[in-house]
Coordinates of C-alpha atoms and ligand atoms in Angstrom, one line a residue:
Chain A
M1 CA -30.9 11.5 -33.9
N2 CA -30.3 7.8 -34.5
W3 CA -30.7 6.9 -31.1
S4 CA -30.9 3.3 -30.7
L5 CA -27.7 3.3 -32.2
F6 CA -27.0 5.9 -29.7
F7 CA -28.0 3.6 -27.0
G8 CA -26.5 0.4 -28.8
E9 CA -23.1 2.2 -28.7
L10 CA -23.8 3.2 -24.7
V11 CA -23.5 -0.1 -23.7
S12 CA -21.3 -1.6 -25.8
G13 CA -19.1 1.1 -24.4
L14 CA -20.2 0.4 -20.3
T15 CA -19.9 -3.2 -21.2
L16 CA -16.3 -2.4 -22.8
G17 CA -15.4 -0.1 -19.9
S18 CA -16.8 -2.8 -17.4
I19 CA -13.9 -4.6 -18.8
Y20 CA -11.4 -2.2 -18.2
A21 CA -12.2 -1.0 -15.0
L22 CA -11.7 -4.1 -13.8
I23 CA -8.1 -4.4 -15.9
A24 CA -7.6 -0.7 -14.7
L25 CA -7.9 -1.4 -11.0
G26 CA -5.2 -3.9 -10.8
Y27 CA -2.6 -1.5 -12.4
T28 CA -3.4 1.0 -10.5
M29 CA -3.4 -0.7 -6.8
V30 CA -0.3 -2.3 -8.0
Y31 CA 1.3 1.1 -8.9
G32 CA -0.2 2.7 -5.6
I33 CA 1.9 0.2 -3.9
L34 CA 4.9 -0.2 -5.5
K35 CA 4.9 3.0 -8.0
L36 CA 5.5 0.1 -10.6
L37 CA 3.8 -0.1 -13.9
N38 CA 3.1 -3.8 -14.0
F39 CA 3.3 -4.6 -17.5
A40 CA 2.3 -8.5 -17.8
H41 CA -1.1 -7.6 -16.0
G42 CA -2.6 -7.4 -19.5
D43 CA -1.1 -11.0 -19.8
V44 CA -2.5 -12.0 -16.7
Y45 CA -5.8 -11.2 -17.6
M46 CA -5.6 -13.3 -21.0
V47 CA -4.7 -15.9 -18.3
G48 CA -7.7 -15.6 -16.8
A49 CA -9.5 -16.0 -19.9
F50 CA -8.0 -19.3 -20.6
V51 CA -8.4 -20.7 -17.1
G52 CA -12.1 -20.1 -17.7
F53 CA -12.3 -21.5 -21.0
F54 CA -10.4 -24.7 -19.3
V55 CA -12.8 -25.0 -16.8
L56 CA -15.8 -24.8 -19.2
K57 CA -14.2 -27.9 -21.0
W58 CA -13.7 -29.6 -17.9
L59 CA -17.4 -29.2 -17.1
G60 CA -18.2 -30.6 -20.1
G61 CA -18.1 -27.6 -23.1
P62 CA -20.7 -24.5 -23.3
L63 CA -23.0 -27.5 -25.7
A64 CA -23.3 -30.0 -23.2
P65 CA -22.4 -28.3 -19.5
A66 CA -22.6 -31.0 -16.2
V67 CA -24.2 -28.0 -14.6
T68 CA -26.6 -25.4 -15.8
G69 CA -24.9 -22.4 -18.4
W70 CA -24.8 -20.1 -15.2
L71 CA -23.6 -22.0 -12.5
A72 CA -21.1 -23.1 -15.1
V73 CA -19.5 -19.4 -15.4
A74 CA -20.0 -19.0 -11.8
I75 CA -17.5 -21.5 -11.5
M76 CA -15.5 -20.4 -14.1
F77 CA -15.5 -17.0 -12.6
T78 CA -14.2 -18.1 -9.5
V79 CA -11.5 -20.5 -10.3
A80 CA -10.1 -18.5 -13.3
M81 CA -9.9 -15.9 -9.8
L82 CA -8.2 -17.7 -7.6
A83 CA -6.0 -19.5 -10.3
C84 CA -4.5 -15.7 -11.5
G85 CA -4.4 -14.3 -7.8
A86 CA -1.9 -17.3 -7.3
L87 CA -0.3 -16.4 -10.6
G88 CA -0.1 -12.9 -9.8
V89 CA 1.1 -13.4 -6.1
G90 CA 3.6 -15.9 -7.3
I91 CA 4.6 -13.0 -10.4
E92 CA 5.4 -10.7 -7.8
R93 CA 7.9 -13.0 -5.6
F94 CA 9.6 -14.4 -8.4
A95 CA 9.9 -11.6 -10.7
Y96 CA 9.4 -8.3 -8.9
R97 CA 10.4 -8.8 -5.2
P98 CA 14.7 -9.3 -5.7
L99 CA 14.0 -6.3 -7.4
R100 CA 12.4 -4.2 -5.0
N101 CA 15.4 -2.2 -3.9
A102 CA 16.8 -2.0 -7.3
P103 CA 16.7 1.1 -9.2
R104 CA 12.9 1.6 -10.6
I105 CA 13.9 0.9 -14.2
A106 CA 15.2 -2.9 -13.3
P107 CA 11.4 -4.3 -12.4
L108 CA 9.9 -2.4 -15.0
I109 CA 12.5 -4.4 -17.9
S110 CA 11.4 -7.9 -15.5
A111 CA 7.5 -6.6 -15.8
L112 CA 7.8 -6.6 -19.7
G113 CA 10.0 -10.1 -19.6
V114 CA 6.8 -11.8 -17.8
S115 CA 4.7 -10.2 -20.3
I116 CA 6.7 -11.8 -22.8
F117 CA 7.0 -15.0 -21.1
L118 CA 3.2 -15.4 -20.5
Q119 CA 2.4 -14.6 -24.2
N120 CA 5.2 -16.8 -25.6
S121 CA 4.1 -19.8 -23.3
A122 CA 0.3 -19.1 -24.2
L123 CA 1.3 -19.5 -27.6
L124 CA 3.4 -22.7 -27.0
L125 CA 1.0 -24.3 -24.4
W126 CA -2.4 -23.0 -26.2
G127 CA -1.4 -22.0 -30.0
P128 CA -2.2 -18.8 -31.6
Q129 CA -5.9 -19.8 -32.9
F130 CA -9.3 -18.4 -31.5
R131 CA -10.8 -20.2 -28.8
D132 CA -14.8 -20.7 -28.1
Y133 CA -16.7 -19.6 -25.1
D134 CA -19.9 -20.2 -27.4
T135 CA -21.7 -17.7 -25.3
F136 CA -25.0 -18.2 -27.2
D137 CA -25.0 -22.1 -25.9
L138 CA -23.9 -22.1 -22.9
V139 CA -26.2 -19.2 -21.3
G140 CA -28.5 -18.8 -23.7
V141 CA -28.2 -15.2 -25.2
K142 CA -31.3 -13.2 -24.8
S143 CA -31.4 -9.4 -25.6
Y144 CA -34.5 -7.5 -24.0
H145 CA -35.3 -4.3 -24.5
I146 CA -37.1 -0.9 -23.1
G147 CA -39.0 1.4 -25.5
T148 CA -38.2 0.8 -28.9
N149 CA -34.7 1.8 -28.9
F150 CA -32.6 0.2 -26.0
F151 CA -30.9 -3.2 -25.9
I152 CA -29.2 -4.7 -23.5
S153 CA -28.5 -8.5 -23.5
N154 CA -28.4 -11.2 -20.1
V155 CA -24.7 -11.2 -21.1
Q156 CA -23.9 -7.9 -21.0
I157 CA -26.0 -7.1 -17.8
L158 CA -23.9 -9.6 -16.0
T159 CA -20.3 -8.1 -17.1
I160 CA -21.9 -4.5 -15.9
S161 CA -23.3 -5.8 -12.3
V162 CA -20.2 -8.5 -12.2
S163 CA -17.8 -5.7 -12.4
I164 CA -19.8 -2.7 -10.2
G165 CA -20.4 -5.8 -7.4
L166 CA -16.6 -6.3 -8.0
T167 CA -15.8 -2.9 -7.3
I168 CA -18.1 -2.0 -4.7
L169 CA -16.2 -5.3 -2.5
L170 CA -12.8 -3.9 -3.1
A171 CA -14.0 -0.7 -2.4
L172 CA -14.8 -2.1 0.9
V173 CA -12.4 -4.2 1.5
I174 CA -9.4 -1.2 0.8
S175 CA -12.1 1.0 3.3
R176 CA -13.0 -1.2 6.0
T177 CA -10.6 -4.5 6.7
R178 CA -7.8 -4.4 9.1
T179 CA -5.5 -6.0 5.7
G180 CA -7.3 -3.0 3.5
K181 CA -6.0 -0.5 5.6
A182 CA -2.6 -1.6 6.1
M183 CA -2.7 -1.4 2.2
R184 CA -3.7 2.2 1.9
A185 CA -1.0 2.9 4.9
T186 CA 1.8 1.3 2.7
S187 CA 0.7 2.8 -0.5
F188 CA 0.9 6.2 1.5
D189 CA 4.0 5.5 3.3
R190 CA 6.1 2.4 3.5
D191 CA 8.6 2.5 6.2
A192 CA 6.4 3.9 8.6
A193 CA 3.6 0.6 7.7
E194 CA 6.5 -1.5 8.7
M195 CA 7.3 0.8 11.9
M196 CA 4.0 -0.3 12.7
G197 CA 4.6 -3.7 12.5
I198 CA 2.9 -4.1 9.1
S199 CA 4.4 -7.1 7.0
I200 CA 5.3 -5.2 3.3
D201 CA 5.6 -8.5 1.8
R202 CA 2.5 -10.0 3.0
V203 CA 0.2 -6.4 2.2
I204 CA 1.8 -6.6 -1.5
S205 CA 1.2 -10.1 -2.1
F206 CA -2.1 -9.6 -1.2
T207 CA -2.6 -6.6 -3.6
F208 CA -1.1 -8.9 -6.5
F209 CA -3.7 -11.6 -5.4
L210 CA -6.6 -8.9 -5.3
G211 CA -6.0 -6.8 -8.9
S212 CA -4.9 -10.2 -10.7
A213 CA -8.7 -11.4 -9.7
L214 CA -10.0 -9.0 -11.0
A215 CA -8.0 -9.1 -13.9
A216 CA -8.7 -13.1 -14.6
A217 CA -12.6 -11.6 -13.8
G218 CA -12.1 -9.1 -16.9
G219 CA -10.8 -12.0 -19.1
I220 CA -14.0 -14.2 -18.9
M221 CA -15.8 -11.1 -19.4
F222 CA -14.4 -10.6 -22.9
G223 CA -14.8 -14.2 -24.0
L224 CA -18.4 -14.1 -22.8
V225 CA -19.3 -10.8 -24.2
F226 CA -17.3 -11.7 -27.9
G227 CA -17.5 -15.2 -28.0
Q228 CA -14.1 -15.8 -28.3
I229 CA -10.6 -15.5 -26.4
F230 CA -6.9 -15.4 -28.0
S231 CA -3.6 -15.8 -26.8
L232 CA -2.7 -12.6 -27.0
M233 CA -5.6 -11.2 -26.1
G234 CA -3.7 -9.3 -23.0
F235 CA -1.8 -6.8 -25.1
T236 CA -4.6 -4.2 -26.0
A237 CA -6.2 -5.1 -23.4
G238 CA -3.6 -4.3 -21.2
L239 CA -2.8 -1.0 -23.0
K240 CA -6.2 0.0 -22.3
G241 CA -6.6 -0.8 -18.5
F242 CA -3.2 0.8 -18.4
T243 CA -4.7 4.1 -20.5
A244 CA -7.9 3.7 -17.9
A245 CA -5.5 3.9 -15.1
V246 CA -3.2 7.1 -16.2
V247 CA -6.5 9.1 -17.8
G248 CA -8.5 8.3 -14.4
G249 CA -6.0 8.9 -12.1
I250 CA -2.8 6.3 -11.6
G251 CA -3.1 5.6 -7.6
S252 CA -6.5 6.4 -7.8
I253 CA -9.4 3.3 -7.4
P254 CA -12.0 5.6 -8.3
G255 CA -10.2 7.1 -10.7
A256 CA -9.4 3.5 -12.4
V257 CA -13.3 2.8 -12.6
L258 CA -13.5 6.2 -13.9
G259 CA -10.9 6.1 -16.4
G260 CA -12.4 2.5 -16.8
F261 CA -15.4 3.5 -18.2
L262 CA -14.5 6.7 -20.0
I263 CA -12.2 4.3 -22.1
G264 CA -15.1 2.0 -23.1
L265 CA -17.1 4.3 -23.8
T266 CA -14.5 6.7 -25.9
E267 CA -14.1 3.4 -27.5
A268 CA -17.7 2.5 -28.8
F269 CA -18.6 5.7 -29.7
A270 CA -15.7 6.2 -31.7
T271 CA -16.5 3.2 -33.4
G272 CA -20.1 4.1 -33.9
Y273 CA -19.8 8.1 -34.8
L274 CA -16.5 9.0 -35.7
P275 CA -14.9 8.8 -39.8
G276 CA -13.2 5.8 -39.8
G277 CA -14.2 4.4 -36.2
S278 CA -14.7 0.8 -36.5
V279 CA -11.3 0.8 -38.3
Y280 CA -9.5 3.1 -36.0
A281 CA -11.4 3.4 -32.3
N282 CA -8.2 2.5 -30.5
L283 CA -6.7 5.4 -32.5
Y284 CA -9.2 7.4 -30.5
V285 CA -8.5 5.7 -27.0
F286 CA -5.2 6.0 -27.4
A287 CA -5.3 9.6 -28.6
L288 CA -7.3 10.3 -25.4
L289 CA -3.9 9.5 -23.1
I290 CA -2.0 11.2 -25.1
V291 CA -4.6 14.6 -24.6
M292 CA -4.7 13.6 -20.7
F293 CA -1.3 13.7 -20.0
L294 CA -0.7 17.2 -22.3
I295 CA -4.1 18.7 -19.9
R296 CA -3.8 16.9 -16.7
P297 CA -0.8 14.8 -16.2
T298 CA -1.8 13.4 -12.9
G299 CA -5.4 12.3 -14.1
L300 CA -8.5 12.9 -13.4
L301 CA -9.1 11.9 -9.7
G302 CA -5.0 11.7 -9.3
S303 CA -4.0 13.6 -6.6
P304 CA -1.0 16.3 -7.6
V305 CA 2.1 14.1 -5.4
I306 CA 1.1 15.1 -2.0
Q307 CA 4.1 16.4 0.4
K308 CA 4.2 13.2 2.5
V309 CA 3.8 14.8 6.2
Chain B
M1 CA 17.5 -5.4 31.1
L2 CA 14.5 -4.7 28.7
L3 CA 16.9 -3.1 26.0
R4 CA 20.7 -3.2 25.3
L5 CA 22.8 -2.6 22.6
D6 CA 26.1 -4.3 22.7
N7 CA 28.7 -2.4 20.5
V8 CA 26.8 -1.8 16.9
D9 CA 28.0 -0.7 13.9
T10 CA 25.7 0.0 11.7
Y11 CA 26.4 1.1 8.1
Y12 CA 24.2 2.6 4.9
G13 CA 26.5 1.2 2.4
Q14 CA 29.7 2.2 2.7
I15 CA 28.9 4.7 5.2
H16 CA 30.0 3.4 8.9
I17 CA 27.5 5.7 10.9
L18 CA 26.9 3.8 13.9
Q19 CA 30.2 2.9 15.6
G20 CA 30.3 1.1 18.6
V21 CA 27.6 2.0 20.3
S22 CA 26.2 0.3 23.2
L23 CA 23.5 1.7 25.9
E24 CA 20.6 -0.2 28.0
V25 CA 17.8 0.9 28.9
N26 CA 15.9 -1.1 31.7
E27 CA 12.0 -2.2 32.5
G28 CA 10.5 1.0 33.0
E29 CA 13.1 3.8 32.5
L30 CA 12.7 6.9 30.5
V31 CA 16.7 7.0 29.0
C32 CA 17.2 9.8 26.5
L33 CA 19.3 9.9 23.7
L34 CA 21.1 13.2 23.0
G35 CA 23.2 14.2 19.6
G36 CA 23.4 16.9 17.5
N37 CA 22.0 16.7 13.5
A38 CA 23.4 13.7 11.8
S39 CA 24.9 12.0 14.7
G40 CA 23.2 9.3 14.5
K41 CA 20.3 9.2 16.6
S42 CA 17.9 8.3 14.4
T43 CA 19.9 5.5 12.8
T44 CA 19.7 4.2 16.6
L45 CA 16.3 4.2 16.4
K46 CA 16.4 2.9 13.7
T47 CA 19.0 -0.2 14.3
I48 CA 16.8 -1.0 17.5
I49 CA 13.4 -1.7 15.5
G50 CA 14.8 -3.1 12.7
M51 CA 14.5 -0.4 9.7
V52 CA 18.2 -0.9 9.2
R53 CA 20.0 -4.1 10.0
P54 CA 23.5 -3.9 12.0
R55 CA 26.7 -5.4 10.2
R56 CA 28.3 -6.2 14.1
G57 CA 27.2 -6.1 17.5
A58 CA 23.9 -7.2 19.3
V59 CA 20.5 -6.2 20.2
Q60 CA 18.5 -7.8 22.4
F61 CA 15.1 -6.6 23.6
A62 CA 13.3 -8.6 26.6
G63 CA 16.0 -11.2 26.6
E64 CA 15.8 -12.0 23.2
E65 CA 18.5 -11.3 20.5
V66 CA 16.2 -9.4 17.9
S67 CA 19.3 -8.4 15.1
G68 CA 18.3 -10.6 12.5
R69 CA 14.3 -10.2 13.3
P70 CA 12.3 -8.2 11.4
T71 CA 10.7 -5.0 12.5
S72 CA 7.1 -6.7 12.8
Y73 CA 8.4 -9.1 15.4
R74 CA 10.1 -6.6 17.3
I75 CA 6.6 -4.7 17.1
G76 CA 5.2 -7.6 18.5
K77 CA 7.8 -7.9 20.6
G78 CA 6.7 -4.7 22.9
M79 CA 8.6 -2.2 20.5
A80 CA 6.4 0.9 19.6
I81 CA 8.4 3.7 17.8
V82 CA 6.6 7.6 17.2
P83 CA 8.8 8.0 14.2
E84 CA 10.7 11.5 13.0
N85 CA 8.5 13.8 11.2
R86 CA 5.5 11.4 13.0
R87 CA 4.8 9.7 9.8
L88 CA 1.0 9.9 10.0
F89 CA -1.0 8.3 7.3
G90 CA -1.9 11.5 6.2
P91 CA -4.9 10.5 3.5
M92 CA -6.6 8.0 6.2
S93 CA -8.4 9.2 9.6
V94 CA -7.1 9.6 12.7
K95 CA -8.9 6.5 14.0
E96 CA -7.6 4.2 11.6
N97 CA -4.2 5.5 12.1
L98 CA -4.7 4.2 15.8
E99 CA -5.7 1.2 14.5
M100 CA -2.5 0.7 11.9
G101 CA -0.9 1.3 15.5
A102 CA -2.3 -1.6 17.0
Y103 CA -2.3 -3.7 13.4
L104 CA -0.6 -6.8 15.2
H105 CA -3.2 -6.6 18.0
G106 CA -6.1 -6.6 15.2
G107 CA -6.5 -3.3 14.8
G108 CA -6.9 -2.5 18.8
T109 CA -9.4 -3.4 22.0
K110 CA -12.0 -1.2 22.9
E111 CA -9.7 -0.5 25.6
D112 CA -6.9 0.4 23.7
F113 CA -8.5 3.1 22.3
E114 CA -10.3 4.3 25.1
R115 CA -6.9 4.4 26.7
V116 CA -5.3 6.6 24.2
Y117 CA -8.4 8.8 24.2
S118 CA -8.0 9.4 27.5
L119 CA -4.5 10.2 27.6
F120 CA -5.3 12.7 24.2
P121 CA -9.3 13.7 24.7
L122 CA -8.3 15.7 21.6
L123 CA -7.9 12.8 19.3
Y124 CA -11.2 11.6 20.3
E125 CA -12.7 14.9 18.7
R126 CA -10.4 14.4 15.8
R127 CA -11.2 11.2 15.3
R128 CA -13.3 11.0 11.8
Q129 CA -10.4 14.0 10.7
L130 CA -8.0 13.2 8.2
A131 CA -4.7 12.6 9.6
G132 CA -2.6 14.6 7.4
T133 CA -5.0 18.2 8.4
L134 CA -4.5 17.8 12.3
S135 CA -2.2 20.7 13.5
G136 CA 1.9 20.0 14.4
G137 CA 0.7 19.9 18.0
E138 CA -2.3 17.4 17.2
Q139 CA -0.3 15.3 14.5
Q140 CA 2.1 15.2 17.6
M141 CA -0.4 13.5 20.2
A142 CA -1.5 11.3 16.7
A143 CA 1.9 9.7 16.8
M144 CA 2.1 8.8 19.9
G145 CA -1.7 7.7 20.5
R146 CA -0.7 5.1 17.8
A147 CA 2.7 3.8 19.3
L148 CA 0.7 3.5 22.3
M149 CA -1.8 1.9 20.8
S150 CA -0.2 -1.8 20.4
R151 CA 0.5 -1.5 24.4
P152 CA 4.5 -1.1 23.8
K153 CA 7.2 -2.5 26.1
L154 CA 9.1 0.1 25.0
L155 CA 8.7 3.4 23.4
L156 CA 11.1 4.9 20.9
M157 CA 10.7 8.5 20.0
D158 CA 12.3 10.2 17.5
E159 CA 12.8 14.0 18.5
P160 CA 9.0 14.2 19.6
S161 CA 8.9 18.4 20.2
M162 CA 10.4 19.1 16.9
G163 CA 8.4 21.5 15.0
L164 CA 6.4 22.1 18.0
A165 CA 5.7 25.6 19.9
P166 CA 7.5 26.1 23.0
I167 CA 3.9 25.5 25.0
L168 CA 3.6 22.1 23.3
V169 CA 7.0 21.1 24.3
E170 CA 6.3 21.4 27.3
R171 CA 2.7 19.7 27.2
N172 CA 4.9 17.1 25.2
F173 CA 7.2 16.6 28.1
E174 CA 4.4 16.5 30.7
I175 CA 2.3 13.8 28.6
I176 CA 5.7 11.4 27.8
K177 CA 6.4 11.7 31.7
E178 CA 3.0 10.6 32.5
V179 CA 3.0 7.9 29.9
H180 CA 6.8 6.6 31.7
E181 CA 5.0 6.5 35.2
S182 CA 2.0 4.3 33.9
G183 CA 4.8 1.7 33.5
V184 CA 6.5 2.3 29.8
A185 CA 9.8 2.3 29.2
I186 CA 10.8 4.9 27.2
L187 CA 14.1 6.2 24.5
V188 CA 13.3 9.4 23.8
V189 CA 15.7 10.9 21.1
E190 CA 16.5 15.2 21.5
Q191 CA 18.6 17.7 20.2
N192 CA 17.0 19.9 23.6
A193 CA 18.8 18.6 26.4
N194 CA 17.4 20.5 29.0
V195 CA 13.9 19.5 28.6
S196 CA 14.4 16.1 28.1
L197 CA 17.3 15.9 30.8
S198 CA 14.8 17.5 33.3
I199 CA 12.5 14.0 33.1
A200 CA 14.9 11.1 32.0
D201 CA 16.1 8.7 34.8
R202 CA 19.6 8.5 32.2
G203 CA 20.7 9.8 29.4
Y204 CA 23.9 9.1 26.6
V205 CA 25.3 11.7 24.1
L206 CA 25.6 10.5 20.8
Q207 CA 28.3 12.2 18.5
T208 CA 29.3 11.0 15.4
G209 CA 28.1 7.9 16.1
R210 CA 29.7 7.1 18.8
I211 CA 28.5 7.6 23.0
V212 CA 30.9 9.7 24.1
L213 CA 28.9 10.3 27.3
S214 CA 26.3 8.5 29.3
G215 CA 25.3 9.4 32.9
A216 CA 22.4 9.7 35.0
A217 CA 20.1 12.7 33.8
S218 CA 21.0 14.6 37.1
S219 CA 24.5 14.8 36.7
L220 CA 24.4 15.1 32.7
I221 CA 22.4 17.9 33.3
K222 CA 24.7 19.6 35.0
D223 CA 27.9 18.7 33.1
E224 CA 30.4 20.7 31.1
D225 CA 31.4 18.5 28.7
L226 CA 27.6 17.9 27.5
R227 CA 28.0 22.1 26.3
K228 CA 31.1 20.6 24.6
A229 CA 29.4 17.3 23.1
Y230 CA 27.2 20.5 21.4
L231 CA 29.4 23.2 20.6
G232 CA 32.0 20.9 19.4
R233 CA 30.1 20.2 15.6
Ligands
LIG1 N1 19.7 6.5 4.2 C1 20.6 7.0 4.7 N2 22.1 6.4 3.3 C2 23.1 7.1 3.8 N3 23.2 7.8 4.3 C3 22.7 8.2 6.0 C4 21.1 7.2 5.7 N4 20.1 7.9 6.5 C5 20.8 8.8 7.4 N5 22.6 9.1 6.7 C6 23.5 9.5 7.0 O1 24.0 8.8 8.4 C7 24.2 9.6 9.1 C8 23.6 9.8 10.7 O2 21.9 10.1 10.0 P1 20.7 10.5 11.3 O3 19.3 10.5 10.6 O4 20.6 8.5 12.0 O5 21.3 11.9 12.5 P2 20.8 11.8 13.5 O6 21.4 12.3 14.6 O7 19.1 11.2 13.4 O8 20.0 13.6 12.1 P3 18.8 14.4 13.2 O9 19.3 15.7 14.1 O10 19.5 15.6 11.5 O11 17.9 13.7 12.6 C9 24.1 11.3 8.5 O12 25.2 11.8 8.2 C10 23.1 11.3 7.4 O13 23.2 11.9 6.6
LIG2 MG1 17.1 12.0 13.3

C-alpha cells in the first residue's frame, strides 16, 4: 500500500471537508428554520472569498501586507464573515421574507434568482478571471511531516482547525445561548415559539447571519488552500455543501459536519484511487448523494419526520 | 379591566370565524370560555394573543389597544398561553422549555424557576429530560409551567384537560385554581363545562363564532340553555 498517497488524500479530504462542512452548516440551519433550500448560499461563500481578497489587497497585498501574514489572514476572516453575515441578513430580508407565507416553491425560485444575481454581479464587478491569494507569499506555506509518509501543511492545519473551532463555537451558541435556544424552538415549532414571545424575524435574521458568516469563512479557506478564487466558484461549492447537508441529514447540525467531511473525503479518495478520479471526482460525489437518497432519504443523522407533540 | 374584546371579527381568508365577539376578563378573575368543536374558541385565544389579527373590533389589554401589536409585544405586556395540544418543544429539555417561556425575561430568574418547580415538583425531577418524552399529564404541567415562567398577568389556556385521564383532569383544575388564587387572571377554554364552571368566576359560551350566553359561573352551571348550546350542534 502506498501510504503517502493514502495520507495525502486523507489530509486533503479533511481540508476539503472542512470547507464543505462550513457551507453545509448554513444550508442546514436555514432549512431547519424555514424549510428553504437557500440556493444562493454558495454565492455568499464566493462573495466571502472576494471580500477576503479585497481586504488583503487593501492591506497591501500578499507580497507586502501591512501586517504579518497571519494577522492579515485573521483580518480577512473577520471582515468577510461580518460582511457576508450582513449580506445573508439582507438576502433574507428582501428576497425571502416577503414570501414567507407564499407557497414553498416561491422562495425557492427567489433563491435561484438571488444566486443568479450574485453570480452575475460578481462577473460584472470582478470579471471572470482568477484572483490570486498567493498563500505561499502571504503566510509562507510550510509542510510538516510525521514519519516518512504523513505530510500536512500549515494552511491545511489552519483550515481544519478553524473549521472545527467555528463548528464548536456554533454548537455552543445553539445549545447554550438564549438566542440559540430560540433558534431550536423556532425550527421545531414556529408558532409555538412565537407564542412564547420570541421574535421569529429576529431569529431568522440571526440564523442567516451565522450561516452566511460560516460560508464566508469557507470561501477564504478555499482561497488559502488553492491560492485562487473566481466568480463562479460558488456554484459547485454550493452544490457540494448542499450534498453534504443532505447526506448528513438536512436540518441536523452534526449531520452537516459529518456530511461535509464525508463529501470531502469521497472527493479526495476518488481523485486518488478511483478510475478517472482526477477528472470525475465530482461524479463520485454526486453519486453518493443519489445513493443516499435511495437508501436513507433522511440522511445519516436526519430524523425521520418527527411527529409534533 | 385587564382584557377586553369589543365586537371582534376574525377571518381566515374569506371565512368569517369570530362574529362580533365581545368579552372581558378583570384583574385576578378566572373566566371560562365554553363551546363545542370548531366554535372558534382557539381562534378567540389566537386573536387575543396576536397570532391572528381581527379584521374589525378592538382588543384591549391592561388599558392599551393591542390589536395592531405583534404577539411578542403582548407577551411582554403580561399575557402567556398554554396552547392547544401544549406545543412543547419536544427535542428540548424541560428546563429549556421553561426558559423559552421566560424568553422576554432573559430566560427566567432563579426565583421564576423556583416558583414553577414548587408548583410542579415533578418538573424539577424531569428538568433534564426531553419534553417530547414526557407523559400527557407531565406535558400539561410543563406547558403550564412554561407559561407561568413569565409571571403573566393573564394566563390563556386552550383545553388544558384535553387528553388527560379523569383523575389528572381534576388535579389539573386544582392547579389552575391554585394559580388563580396566587393572583393571576385566567381565561380558560374548555369543552368540559361542569369542571371548568365549578372553579370559574364567570363564563362565556361560544357557538359558531358568536357569544350566545354569558354570566356568573354559578348561574351558568344551572342553565338549561347551556346544555342546549352543546346539543344544538
Ligand atoms: N388556519 C385556519 N385556516 C382556516 N380555517 C381555520 C383555521 N383554523 C381554524 N379554522 C376554522 O375555524 C373554525 C374555528 O376553529 P377553532 O380552532 O377556533 O375552533 P375551536 O372552537 O377551538 O375548536 P376545537 O374544539 O376543535 O379546538 C373551524 O371551523 C376551523 O375549521
Ligand atoms: Mg381549539
